[in-house]
Amino acid sequence: MYCPSCHDEFIDSITICSDCNITLVENIALNEPLENINWVKVKELPGKVFGEMMGEVLNSAEIPYFLKSDWSASAYNVAPTGLVGSYVQVYVPENFHDKANKLLTDLMD
Ligand SMILES: [Zn+2]
């Protein structure tokens, strides 16, 4: 597993980069070296559950992606209900943006 942000390599059981707080990607799903990929934001979602849902859709469409959250920022403002105010941003490689955007927009409607 690789971090799309800092490019560190992790063992398979690790799913989140401890430095960047984002989900790791499997390099095997990518056709070009990770550092050549231009990641773009597709959607910003109102919570982790939405992010995981989107992730499953992108997975089944074989689109590489990672999720970036604001958990660390929200830790300073923890609401009684937990994750209120938190969001998840979905990133995909630039060349997958249109396809991913259509899939996720359909899902939200
Ligand atoms: Zn990282």
PDB file of N, CA and C in Angstrom, residues 3-101:
ATOM      1  N   CYS A   3       1.060   5.669   0.138  1.00  0.00           N
ATOM      2  CA  CYS A   3       0.393   6.939   0.443  1.00  0.00           C
ATOM      3  C   CYS A   3       0.466   7.823  -0.802  1.00  0.00           C
ATOM      4  N   PRO A   4      -0.695   8.283  -1.308  1.00  0.00           N
ATOM      5  CA  PRO A   4      -0.673   9.116  -2.513  1.00  0.00           C
ATOM      6  C   PRO A   4      -0.093  10.499  -2.254  1.00  0.00           C
ATOM      7  N   SER A   5       0.004  10.867  -1.001  1.00  0.00           N
ATOM      8  CA  SER A   5       0.505  12.208  -0.692  1.00  0.00           C
ATOM      9  C   SER A   5       2.017  12.221  -0.461  1.00  0.00           C
ATOM     10  N   CYS A   6       2.499  11.408   0.491  1.00  0.00           N
ATOM     11  CA  CYS A   6       3.929  11.453   0.817  1.00  0.00           C
ATOM     12  C   CYS A   6       4.704  10.309   0.169  1.00  0.00           C
ATOM     13  N   HIS A   7       3.954   9.367  -0.518  1.00  0.00           N
ATOM     14  CA  HIS A   7       4.566   8.284  -1.287  1.00  0.00           C
ATOM     15  C   HIS A   7       5.277   7.238  -0.428  1.00  0.00           C
ATOM     16  N   ASP A   8       5.001   7.239   0.855  1.00  0.00           N
ATOM     17  CA  ASP A   8       5.549   6.188   1.711  1.00  0.00           C
ATOM     18  C   ASP A   8       4.896   4.855   1.371  1.00  0.00           C
ATOM     19  N   GLU A   9       5.647   3.780   1.590  1.00  0.00           N
ATOM     20  CA  GLU A   9       5.094   2.452   1.365  1.00  0.00           C
ATOM     21  C   GLU A   9       4.745   1.822   2.709  1.00  0.00           C
ATOM     22  N   PHE A  10       3.594   1.128   2.755  1.00  0.00           N
ATOM     23  CA  PHE A  10       3.146   0.494   3.985  1.00  0.00           C
ATOM     24  C   PHE A  10       2.819  -0.968   3.729  1.00  0.00           C
ATOM     25  N   ILE A  11       2.775  -1.768   4.802  1.00  0.00           N
ATOM     26  CA  ILE A  11       2.336  -3.150   4.648  1.00  0.00           C
ATOM     27  C   ILE A  11       0.828  -3.178   4.385  1.00  0.00           C
ATOM     28  N   ASP A  12       0.336  -4.281   3.838  1.00  0.00           N
ATOM     29  CA  ASP A  12      -1.041  -4.359   3.362  1.00  0.00           C
ATOM     30  C   ASP A  12      -2.094  -4.127   4.434  1.00  0.00           C
ATOM     31  N   SER A  13      -1.773  -4.446   5.684  1.00  0.00           N
ATOM     32  CA  SER A  13      -2.789  -4.317   6.731  1.00  0.00           C
ATOM     33  C   SER A  13      -2.998  -2.871   7.156  1.00  0.00           C
ATOM     34  N   ILE A  14      -2.112  -1.986   6.736  1.00  0.00           N
ATOM     35  CA  ILE A  14      -2.266  -0.564   7.045  1.00  0.00           C
ATOM     36  C   ILE A  14      -3.104   0.084   5.944  1.00  0.00           C
ATOM     37  N   THR A  15      -4.108   0.855   6.327  1.00  0.00           N
ATOM     38  CA  THR A  15      -4.973   1.469   5.310  1.00  0.00           C
ATOM     39  C   THR A  15      -4.929   2.991   5.327  1.00  0.00           C
ATOM     40  N   ILE A  16      -4.343   3.570   6.393  1.00  0.00           N
ATOM     41  CA  ILE A  16      -4.312   5.034   6.492  1.00  0.00           C
ATOM     42  C   ILE A  16      -2.893   5.486   6.817  1.00  0.00           C
ATOM     43  N   CYS A  17      -2.403   6.493   6.091  1.00  0.00           N
ATOM     44  CA  CYS A  17      -1.081   7.041   6.367  1.00  0.00           C
ATOM     45  C   CYS A  17      -1.128   7.832   7.668  1.00  0.00           C
ATOM     46  N   SER A  18      -0.282   7.464   8.606  1.00  0.00           N
ATOM     47  CA  SER A  18      -0.309   8.113   9.909  1.00  0.00           C
ATOM     48  C   SER A  18       0.188   9.551   9.824  1.00  0.00           C
ATOM     49  N   ASP A  19       0.966   9.863   8.818  1.00  0.00           N
ATOM     50  CA  ASP A  19       1.477  11.228   8.663  1.00  0.00           C
ATOM     51  C   ASP A  19       0.454  12.148   8.012  1.00  0.00           C
ATOM     52  N   CYS A  20      -0.235  11.639   6.983  1.00  0.00           N
ATOM     53  CA  CYS A  20      -1.112  12.489   6.173  1.00  0.00           C
ATOM     54  C   CYS A  20      -2.591  12.312   6.508  1.00  0.00           C
ATOM     55  N   ASN A  21      -2.939  11.246   7.257  1.00  0.00           N
ATOM     56  CA  ASN A  21      -4.318  11.000   7.630  1.00  0.00           C
ATOM     57  C   ASN A  21      -5.221  10.786   6.419  1.00  0.00           C
ATOM     58  N   ILE A  22      -4.702  10.094   5.401  1.00  0.00           N
ATOM     59  CA  ILE A  22      -5.502   9.788   4.228  1.00  0.00           C
ATOM     60  C   ILE A  22      -5.386   8.298   3.916  1.00  0.00           C
ATOM     61  N   THR A  23      -6.364   7.783   3.178  1.00  0.00           N
ATOM     62  CA  THR A  23      -6.351   6.357   2.861  1.00  0.00           C
ATOM     63  C   THR A  23      -5.247   6.037   1.856  1.00  0.00           C
ATOM     64  N   LEU A  24      -4.657   4.869   2.016  1.00  0.00           N
ATOM     65  CA  LEU A  24      -3.588   4.426   1.122  1.00  0.00           C
ATOM     66  C   LEU A  24      -4.181   3.803  -0.130  1.00  0.00           C
ATOM     67  N   VAL A  25      -3.398   3.759  -1.179  1.00  0.00           N
ATOM     68  CA  VAL A  25      -3.851   3.139  -2.425  1.00  0.00           C
ATOM     69  C   VAL A  25      -2.972   1.941  -2.741  1.00  0.00           C
ATOM     70  N   GLU A  26      -3.528   1.010  -3.511  1.00  0.00           N
ATOM     71  CA  GLU A  26      -2.746  -0.131  -3.974  1.00  0.00           C
ATOM     72  C   GLU A  26      -2.084   0.246  -5.285  1.00  0.00           C
ATOM     73  N   ASN A  27      -0.796   0.264  -5.283  1.00  0.00           N
ATOM     74  CA  ASN A  27      -0.057   0.686  -6.468  1.00  0.00           C
ATOM     75  C   ASN A  27      -0.408  -0.157  -7.684  1.00  0.00           C
ATOM     76  N   ILE A  28      -0.827  -1.393  -7.420  1.00  0.00           N
ATOM     77  CA  ILE A  28      -1.105  -2.323  -8.517  1.00  0.00           C
ATOM     78  C   ILE A  28      -2.269  -1.862  -9.386  1.00  0.00           C
ATOM     79  N   ALA A  29      -3.132  -1.023  -8.821  1.00  0.00           N
ATOM     80  CA  ALA A  29      -4.289  -0.538  -9.570  1.00  0.00           C
ATOM     81  C   ALA A  29      -3.916   0.598 -10.515  1.00  0.00           C
ATOM     82  N   LEU A  30      -2.710   1.065 -10.430  1.00  0.00           N
ATOM     83  CA  LEU A  30      -2.308   2.243 -11.188  1.00  0.00           C
ATOM     84  C   LEU A  30      -1.415   1.857 -12.360  1.00  0.00           C
ATOM     85  N   ASN A  31      -1.596   2.546 -13.444  1.00  0.00           N
ATOM     86  CA  ASN A  31      -0.844   2.232 -14.649  1.00  0.00           C
ATOM     87  C   ASN A  31       0.471   2.996 -14.758  1.00  0.00           C
ATOM     88  N   GLU A  32       0.654   3.989 -13.928  1.00  0.00           N
ATOM     89  CA  GLU A  32       1.880   4.761 -13.999  1.00  0.00           C
ATOM     90  C   GLU A  32       2.400   4.993 -12.584  1.00  0.00           C
ATOM     91  N   PRO A  33       3.657   5.333 -12.460  1.00  0.00           N
ATOM     92  CA  PRO A  33       4.208   5.550 -11.121  1.00  0.00           C
ATOM     93  C   PRO A  33       3.406   6.589 -10.351  1.00  0.00           C
ATOM     94  N   LEU A  34       3.251   6.332  -9.077  1.00  0.00           N
ATOM     95  CA  LEU A  34       2.401   7.157  -8.223  1.00  0.00           C
ATOM     96  C   LEU A  34       2.761   8.638  -8.290  1.00  0.00           C
ATOM     97  N   GLU A  35       4.056   8.904  -8.366  1.00  0.00           N
ATOM     98  CA  GLU A  35       4.473  10.306  -8.316  1.00  0.00           C
ATOM     99  C   GLU A  35       4.134  11.077  -9.593  1.00  0.00           C
ATOM    100  N   ASN A  36       3.763  10.330 -10.660  1.00  0.00           N
ATOM    101  CA  ASN A  36       3.382  10.998 -11.906  1.00  0.00           C
ATOM    102  C   ASN A  36       1.896  11.322 -11.962  1.00  0.00           C
ATOM    103  N   ILE A  37       1.164  10.865 -10.959  1.00  0.00           N
ATOM    104  CA  ILE A  37      -0.284  11.037 -10.991  1.00  0.00           C
ATOM    105  C   ILE A  37      -0.674  12.380 -10.398  1.00  0.00           C
ATOM    106  N   ASN A  38      -1.546  13.056 -11.106  1.00  0.00           N
ATOM    107  CA  ASN A  38      -2.079  14.317 -10.617  1.00  0.00           C
ATOM    108  C   ASN A  38      -3.446  14.054  -9.986  1.00  0.00           C
ATOM    109  N   TRP A  39      -3.495  14.042  -8.652  1.00  0.00           N
ATOM    110  CA  TRP A  39      -4.743  13.746  -7.949  1.00  0.00           C
ATOM    111  C   TRP A  39      -5.621  14.990  -7.904  1.00  0.00           C
ATOM    112  N   VAL A  40      -6.882  14.799  -8.223  1.00  0.00           N
ATOM    113  CA  VAL A  40      -7.820  15.923  -8.185  1.00  0.00           C
ATOM    114  C   VAL A  40      -9.001  15.569  -7.283  1.00  0.00           C
ATOM    115  N   LYS A  41      -9.573  16.580  -6.669  1.00  0.00           N
ATOM    116  CA  LYS A  41     -10.714  16.373  -5.780  1.00  0.00           C
ATOM    117  C   LYS A  41     -11.983  16.230  -6.601  1.00  0.00           C
ATOM    118  N   VAL A  42     -12.756  15.165  -6.319  1.00  0.00           N
ATOM    119  CA  VAL A  42     -14.008  14.947  -7.041  1.00  0.00           C
ATOM    120  C   VAL A  42     -15.178  15.488  -6.242  1.00  0.00           C
ATOM    121  N   LYS A  43     -15.227  15.089  -4.974  1.00  0.00           N
ATOM    122  CA  LYS A  43     -16.379  15.452  -4.151  1.00  0.00           C
ATOM    123  C   LYS A  43     -15.919  15.748  -2.729  1.00  0.00           C
ATOM    124  N   GLU A  44     -16.733  16.538  -2.057  1.00  0.00           N
ATOM    125  CA  GLU A  44     -16.553  16.710  -0.625  1.00  0.00           C
ATOM    126  C   GLU A  44     -17.842  16.231   0.023  1.00  0.00           C
ATOM    127  N   LEU A  45     -17.707  15.304   0.971  1.00  0.00           N
ATOM    128  CA  LEU A  45     -18.873  14.617   1.514  1.00  0.00           C
ATOM    129  C   LEU A  45     -19.024  14.895   2.991  1.00  0.00           C
ATOM    130  N   PRO A  46     -20.277  14.886   3.460  1.00  0.00           N
ATOM    131  CA  PRO A  46     -20.517  15.270   4.855  1.00  0.00           C
ATOM    132  C   PRO A  46     -20.317  14.133   5.846  1.00  0.00           C
ATOM    133  N   GLY A  47     -19.291  13.330   5.698  1.00  0.00           N
ATOM    134  CA  GLY A  47     -19.037  12.318   6.715  1.00  0.00           C
ATOM    135  C   GLY A  47     -18.362  11.083   6.170  1.00  0.00           C
ATOM    136  N   LYS A  48     -17.800  10.313   7.125  1.00  0.00           N
ATOM    137  CA  LYS A  48     -17.011   9.154   6.772  1.00  0.00           C
ATOM    138  C   LYS A  48     -17.831   8.074   6.083  1.00  0.00           C
ATOM    139  N   VAL A  49     -19.100   7.927   6.507  1.00  0.00           N
ATOM    140  CA  VAL A  49     -19.948   6.885   5.925  1.00  0.00           C
ATOM    141  C   VAL A  49     -20.119   7.112   4.432  1.00  0.00           C
ATOM    142  N   PHE A  50     -20.344   8.384   4.049  1.00  0.00           N
ATOM    143  CA  PHE A  50     -20.464   8.723   2.629  1.00  0.00           C
ATOM    144  C   PHE A  50     -19.158   8.409   1.906  1.00  0.00           C
ATOM    145  N   GLY A  51     -18.059   8.739   2.549  1.00  0.00           N
ATOM    146  CA  GLY A  51     -16.763   8.493   1.938  1.00  0.00           C
ATOM    147  C   GLY A  51     -16.552   7.024   1.649  1.00  0.00           C
ATOM    148  N   GLU A  52     -16.927   6.178   2.597  1.00  0.00           N
ATOM    149  CA  GLU A  52     -16.742   4.738   2.414  1.00  0.00           C
ATOM    150  C   GLU A  52     -17.670   4.203   1.332  1.00  0.00           C
ATOM    151  N   MET A  53     -18.872   4.779   1.275  1.00  0.00           N
ATOM    152  CA  MET A  53     -19.828   4.392   0.247  1.00  0.00           C
ATOM    153  C   MET A  53     -19.261   4.724  -1.137  1.00  0.00           C
ATOM    154  N   MET A  54     -18.758   5.939  -1.272  1.00  0.00           N
ATOM    155  CA  MET A  54     -18.147   6.373  -2.530  1.00  0.00           C
ATOM    156  C   MET A  54     -16.968   5.473  -2.893  1.00  0.00           C
ATOM    157  N   GLY A  55     -16.196   5.110  -1.864  1.00  0.00           N
ATOM    158  CA  GLY A  55     -15.040   4.267  -2.084  1.00  0.00           C
ATOM    159  C   GLY A  55     -15.423   2.931  -2.694  1.00  0.00           C
ATOM    160  N   GLU A  56     -16.524   2.360  -2.216  1.00  0.00           N
ATOM    161  CA  GLU A  56     -16.973   1.079  -2.748  1.00  0.00           C
ATOM    162  C   GLU A  56     -17.377   1.200  -4.216  1.00  0.00           C
ATOM    163  N   VAL A  57     -18.050   2.305  -4.538  1.00  0.00           N
ATOM    164  CA  VAL A  57     -18.467   2.527  -5.931  1.00  0.00           C
ATOM    165  C   VAL A  57     -17.244   2.666  -6.832  1.00  0.00           C
ATOM    166  N   LEU A  58     -16.250   3.437  -6.371  1.00  0.00           N
ATOM    167  CA  LEU A  58     -15.035   3.645  -7.170  1.00  0.00           C
ATOM    168  C   LEU A  58     -14.249   2.338  -7.297  1.00  0.00           C
ATOM    169  N   ASN A  59     -14.226   1.577  -6.218  1.00  0.00           N
ATOM    170  CA  ASN A  59     -13.563   0.274  -6.239  1.00  0.00           C
ATOM    171  C   ASN A  59     -14.147  -0.626  -7.308  1.00  0.00           C
ATOM    172  N   SER A  60     -15.465  -0.708  -7.332  1.00  0.00           N
ATOM    173  CA  SER A  60     -16.114  -1.627  -8.276  1.00  0.00           C
ATOM    174  C   SER A  60     -15.957  -1.127  -9.703  1.00  0.00           C
ATOM    175  N   ALA A  61     -15.717   0.165  -9.884  1.00  0.00           N
ATOM    176  CA  ALA A  61     -15.461   0.713 -11.223  1.00  0.00           C
ATOM    177  C   ALA A  61     -13.968   0.685 -11.549  1.00  0.00           C
ATOM    178  N   GLU A  62     -13.170   0.140 -10.601  1.00  0.00           N
ATOM    179  CA  GLU A  62     -11.721   0.034 -10.766  1.00  0.00           C
ATOM    180  C   GLU A  62     -11.061   1.387 -10.986  1.00  0.00           C
ATOM    181  N   ILE A  63     -11.546   2.369 -10.242  1.00  0.00           N
ATOM    182  CA  ILE A  63     -10.940   3.699 -10.265  1.00  0.00           C
ATOM    183  C   ILE A  63     -10.105   3.874  -8.987  1.00  0.00           C
ATOM    184  N   PRO A  64      -8.823   4.145  -9.129  1.00  0.00           N
ATOM    185  CA  PRO A  64      -8.010   4.391  -7.929  1.00  0.00           C
ATOM    186  C   PRO A  64      -8.490   5.665  -7.234  1.00  0.00           C
ATOM    187  N   TYR A  65      -8.439   5.674  -5.924  1.00  0.00           N
ATOM    188  CA  TYR A  65      -8.909   6.856  -5.205  1.00  0.00           C
ATOM    189  C   TYR A  65      -8.270   6.900  -3.837  1.00  0.00           C
ATOM    190  N   PHE A  66      -8.332   8.056  -3.197  1.00  0.00           N
ATOM    191  CA  PHE A  66      -8.079   8.104  -1.764  1.00  0.00           C
ATOM    192  C   PHE A  66      -8.981   9.128  -1.123  1.00  0.00           C
ATOM    193  N   LEU A  67      -9.187   8.970   0.158  1.00  0.00           N
ATOM    194  CA  LEU A  67     -10.071   9.852   0.909  1.00  0.00           C
ATOM    195  C   LEU A  67      -9.239  10.693   1.866  1.00  0.00           C
ATOM    196  N   LYS A  68      -9.557  11.967   1.928  1.00  0.00           N
ATOM    197  CA  LYS A  68      -8.874  12.840   2.870  1.00  0.00           C
ATOM    198  C   LYS A  68      -9.920  13.405   3.819  1.00  0.00           C
ATOM    199  N   SER A  69      -9.639  13.318   5.088  1.00  0.00           N
ATOM    200  CA  SER A  69     -10.632  13.773   6.057  1.00  0.00           C
ATOM    201  C   SER A  69     -10.076  14.911   6.904  1.00  0.00           C
ATOM    202  N   ASP A  70     -10.970  15.517   7.642  1.00  0.00           N
ATOM    203  CA  ASP A  70     -10.533  16.601   8.535  1.00  0.00           C
ATOM    204  C   ASP A  70     -10.582  16.156   9.995  1.00  0.00           C
ATOM    205  N   TRP A  71     -10.426  14.831  10.229  1.00  0.00           N
ATOM    206  CA  TRP A  71     -10.528  14.313  11.601  1.00  0.00           C
ATOM    207  C   TRP A  71      -9.603  15.072  12.543  1.00  0.00           C
ATOM    208  N   SER A  72      -8.384  15.313  12.136  1.00  0.00           N
ATOM    209  CA  SER A  72      -7.432  15.942  13.052  1.00  0.00           C
ATOM    210  C   SER A  72      -7.872  17.359  13.383  1.00  0.00           C
ATOM    211  N   ALA A  73      -8.396  18.082  12.385  1.00  0.00           N
ATOM    212  CA  ALA A  73      -8.862  19.439  12.641  1.00  0.00           C
ATOM    213  C   ALA A  73     -10.089  19.417  13.544  1.00  0.00           C
ATOM    214  N   SER A  74     -10.988  18.429  13.314  1.00  0.00           N
ATOM    215  CA  SER A  74     -12.235  18.404  14.068  1.00  0.00           C
ATOM    216  C   SER A  74     -12.006  17.960  15.515  1.00  0.00           C
ATOM    217  N   ALA A  75     -10.857  17.362  15.778  1.00  0.00           N
ATOM    218  CA  ALA A  75     -10.582  16.905  17.133  1.00  0.00           C
ATOM    219  C   ALA A  75     -10.564  18.058  18.130  1.00  0.00           C
ATOM    220  N   TYR A  76     -10.331  19.246  17.630  1.00  0.00           N
ATOM    221  CA  TYR A  76     -10.303  20.405  18.513  1.00  0.00           C
ATOM    222  C   TYR A  76     -11.697  20.946  18.786  1.00  0.00           C
ATOM    223  N   ASN A  77     -12.667  20.390  18.099  1.00  0.00           N
ATOM    224  CA  ASN A  77     -14.024  20.916  18.226  1.00  0.00           C
ATOM    225  C   ASN A  77     -14.998  19.743  18.222  1.00  0.00           C
ATOM    226  N   VAL A  78     -14.829  18.851  19.168  1.00  0.00           N
ATOM    227  CA  VAL A  78     -15.591  17.613  19.172  1.00  0.00           C
ATOM    228  C   VAL A  78     -17.021  17.851  19.664  1.00  0.00           C
ATOM    229  N   ALA A  79     -17.967  17.571  18.818  1.00  0.00           N
ATOM    230  CA  ALA A  79     -19.371  17.720  19.182  1.00  0.00           C
ATOM    231  C   ALA A  79     -19.836  16.461  19.910  1.00  0.00           C
ATOM    232  N   PRO A  80     -20.883  16.580  20.743  1.00  0.00           N
ATOM    233  CA  PRO A  80     -21.393  15.420  21.509  1.00  0.00           C
ATOM    234  C   PRO A  80     -21.782  14.266  20.596  1.00  0.00           C
ATOM    235  N   THR A  81     -22.262  14.550  19.416  1.00  0.00           N
ATOM    236  CA  THR A  81     -22.706  13.499  18.503  1.00  0.00           C
ATOM    237  C   THR A  81     -21.553  12.912  17.707  1.00  0.00           C
ATOM    238  N   GLY A  82     -20.337  13.386  17.934  1.00  0.00           N
ATOM    239  CA  GLY A  82     -19.190  12.739  17.324  1.00  0.00           C
ATOM    240  C   GLY A  82     -18.684  13.405  16.072  1.00  0.00           C
ATOM    241  N   LEU A  83     -19.232  13.006  14.945  1.00  0.00           N
ATOM    242  CA  LEU A  83     -18.624  13.407  13.678  1.00  0.00           C
ATOM    243  C   LEU A  83     -19.325  14.578  12.994  1.00  0.00           C
ATOM    244  N   VAL A  84     -20.192  15.271  13.712  1.00  0.00           N
ATOM    245  CA  VAL A  84     -20.869  16.416  13.108  1.00  0.00           C
ATOM    246  C   VAL A  84     -19.844  17.462  12.682  1.00  0.00           C
ATOM    247  N   GLY A  85     -20.005  17.943  11.470  1.00  0.00           N
ATOM    248  CA  GLY A  85     -19.091  18.969  10.970  1.00  0.00           C
ATOM    249  C   GLY A  85     -17.903  18.396  10.255  1.00  0.00           C
ATOM    250  N   SER A  86     -17.688  17.088  10.368  1.00  0.00           N
ATOM    251  CA  SER A  86     -16.572  16.478   9.672  1.00  0.00           C
ATOM    252  C   SER A  86     -16.926  16.262   8.207  1.00  0.00           C
ATOM    253  N   TYR A  87     -15.935  16.243   7.382  1.00  0.00           N
ATOM    254  CA  TYR A  87     -16.170  15.975   5.978  1.00  0.00           C
ATOM    255  C   TYR A  87     -15.074  15.069   5.442  1.00  0.00           C
ATOM    256  N   VAL A  88     -15.365  14.466   4.298  1.00  0.00           N
ATOM    257  CA  VAL A  88     -14.395  13.622   3.623  1.00  0.00           C
ATOM    258  C   VAL A  88     -14.268  14.115   2.190  1.00  0.00           C
ATOM    259  N   GLN A  89     -13.045  14.273   1.723  1.00  0.00           N
ATOM    260  CA  GLN A  89     -12.821  14.660   0.339  1.00  0.00           C
ATOM    261  C   GLN A  89     -12.364  13.442  -0.446  1.00  0.00           C
ATOM    262  N   VAL A  90     -12.958  13.254  -1.618  1.00  0.00           N
ATOM    263  CA  VAL A  90     -12.606  12.123  -2.477  1.00  0.00           C
ATOM    264  C   VAL A  90     -11.664  12.611  -3.574  1.00  0.00           C
ATOM    265  N   TYR A  91     -10.493  11.967  -3.675  1.00  0.00           N
ATOM    266  CA  TYR A  91      -9.525  12.314  -4.718  1.00  0.00           C
ATOM    267  C   TYR A  91      -9.345  11.144  -5.668  1.00  0.00           C
ATOM    268  N   VAL A  92      -9.248  11.434  -6.960  1.00  0.00           N
ATOM    269  CA  VAL A  92      -8.933  10.415  -7.968  1.00  0.00           C
ATOM    270  C   VAL A  92      -7.883  11.005  -8.905  1.00  0.00           C
ATOM    271  N   PRO A  93      -7.178  10.139  -9.666  1.00  0.00           N
ATOM    272  CA  PRO A  93      -6.251  10.665 -10.680  1.00  0.00           C
ATOM    273  C   PRO A  93      -7.019  11.518 -11.691  1.00  0.00           C
ATOM    274  N   GLU A  94      -6.355  12.543 -12.199  1.00  0.00           N
ATOM    275  CA  GLU A  94      -7.007  13.513 -13.082  1.00  0.00           C
ATOM    276  C   GLU A  94      -7.733  12.849 -14.258  1.00  0.00           C
ATOM    277  N   ASN A  95      -7.111  11.820 -14.846  1.00  0.00           N
ATOM    278  CA  ASN A  95      -7.724  11.205 -16.022  1.00  0.00           C
ATOM    279  C   ASN A  95      -8.963  10.375 -15.691  1.00  0.00           C
ATOM    280  N   PHE A  96      -9.216  10.128 -14.399  1.00  0.00           N
ATOM    281  CA  PHE A  96     -10.427   9.412 -13.983  1.00  0.00           C
ATOM    282  C   PHE A  96     -11.507  10.367 -13.486  1.00  0.00           C
ATOM    283  N   HIS A  97     -11.199  11.663 -13.487  1.00  0.00           N
ATOM    284  CA  HIS A  97     -12.094  12.616 -12.820  1.00  0.00           C
ATOM    285  C   HIS A  97     -13.515  12.602 -13.386  1.00  0.00           C
ATOM    286  N   ASP A  98     -13.645  12.680 -14.704  1.00  0.00           N
ATOM    287  CA  ASP A  98     -14.978  12.773 -15.304  1.00  0.00           C
ATOM    288  C   ASP A  98     -15.823  11.541 -15.008  1.00  0.00           C
ATOM    289  N   LYS A  99     -15.190  10.369 -15.130  1.00  0.00           N
ATOM    290  CA  LYS A  99     -15.891   9.118 -14.864  1.00  0.00           C
ATOM    291  C   LYS A  99     -16.316   9.033 -13.396  1.00  0.00           C
ATOM    292  N   ALA A 100     -15.391   9.363 -12.516  1.00  0.00           N
ATOM    293  CA  ALA A 100     -15.686   9.299 -11.084  1.00  0.00           C
ATOM    294  C   ALA A 100     -16.758  10.304 -10.697  1.00  0.00           C
ATOM    295  N   ASN A 101     -16.644  11.491 -11.274  1.00  0.00           N
ATOM    296  CA  ASN A 101     -17.612  12.532 -10.953  1.00  0.00           C
ATOM    297  C   ASN A 101     -19.021  12.113 -11.357  1.00  0.00           C
TER     298      ASN A 101
END
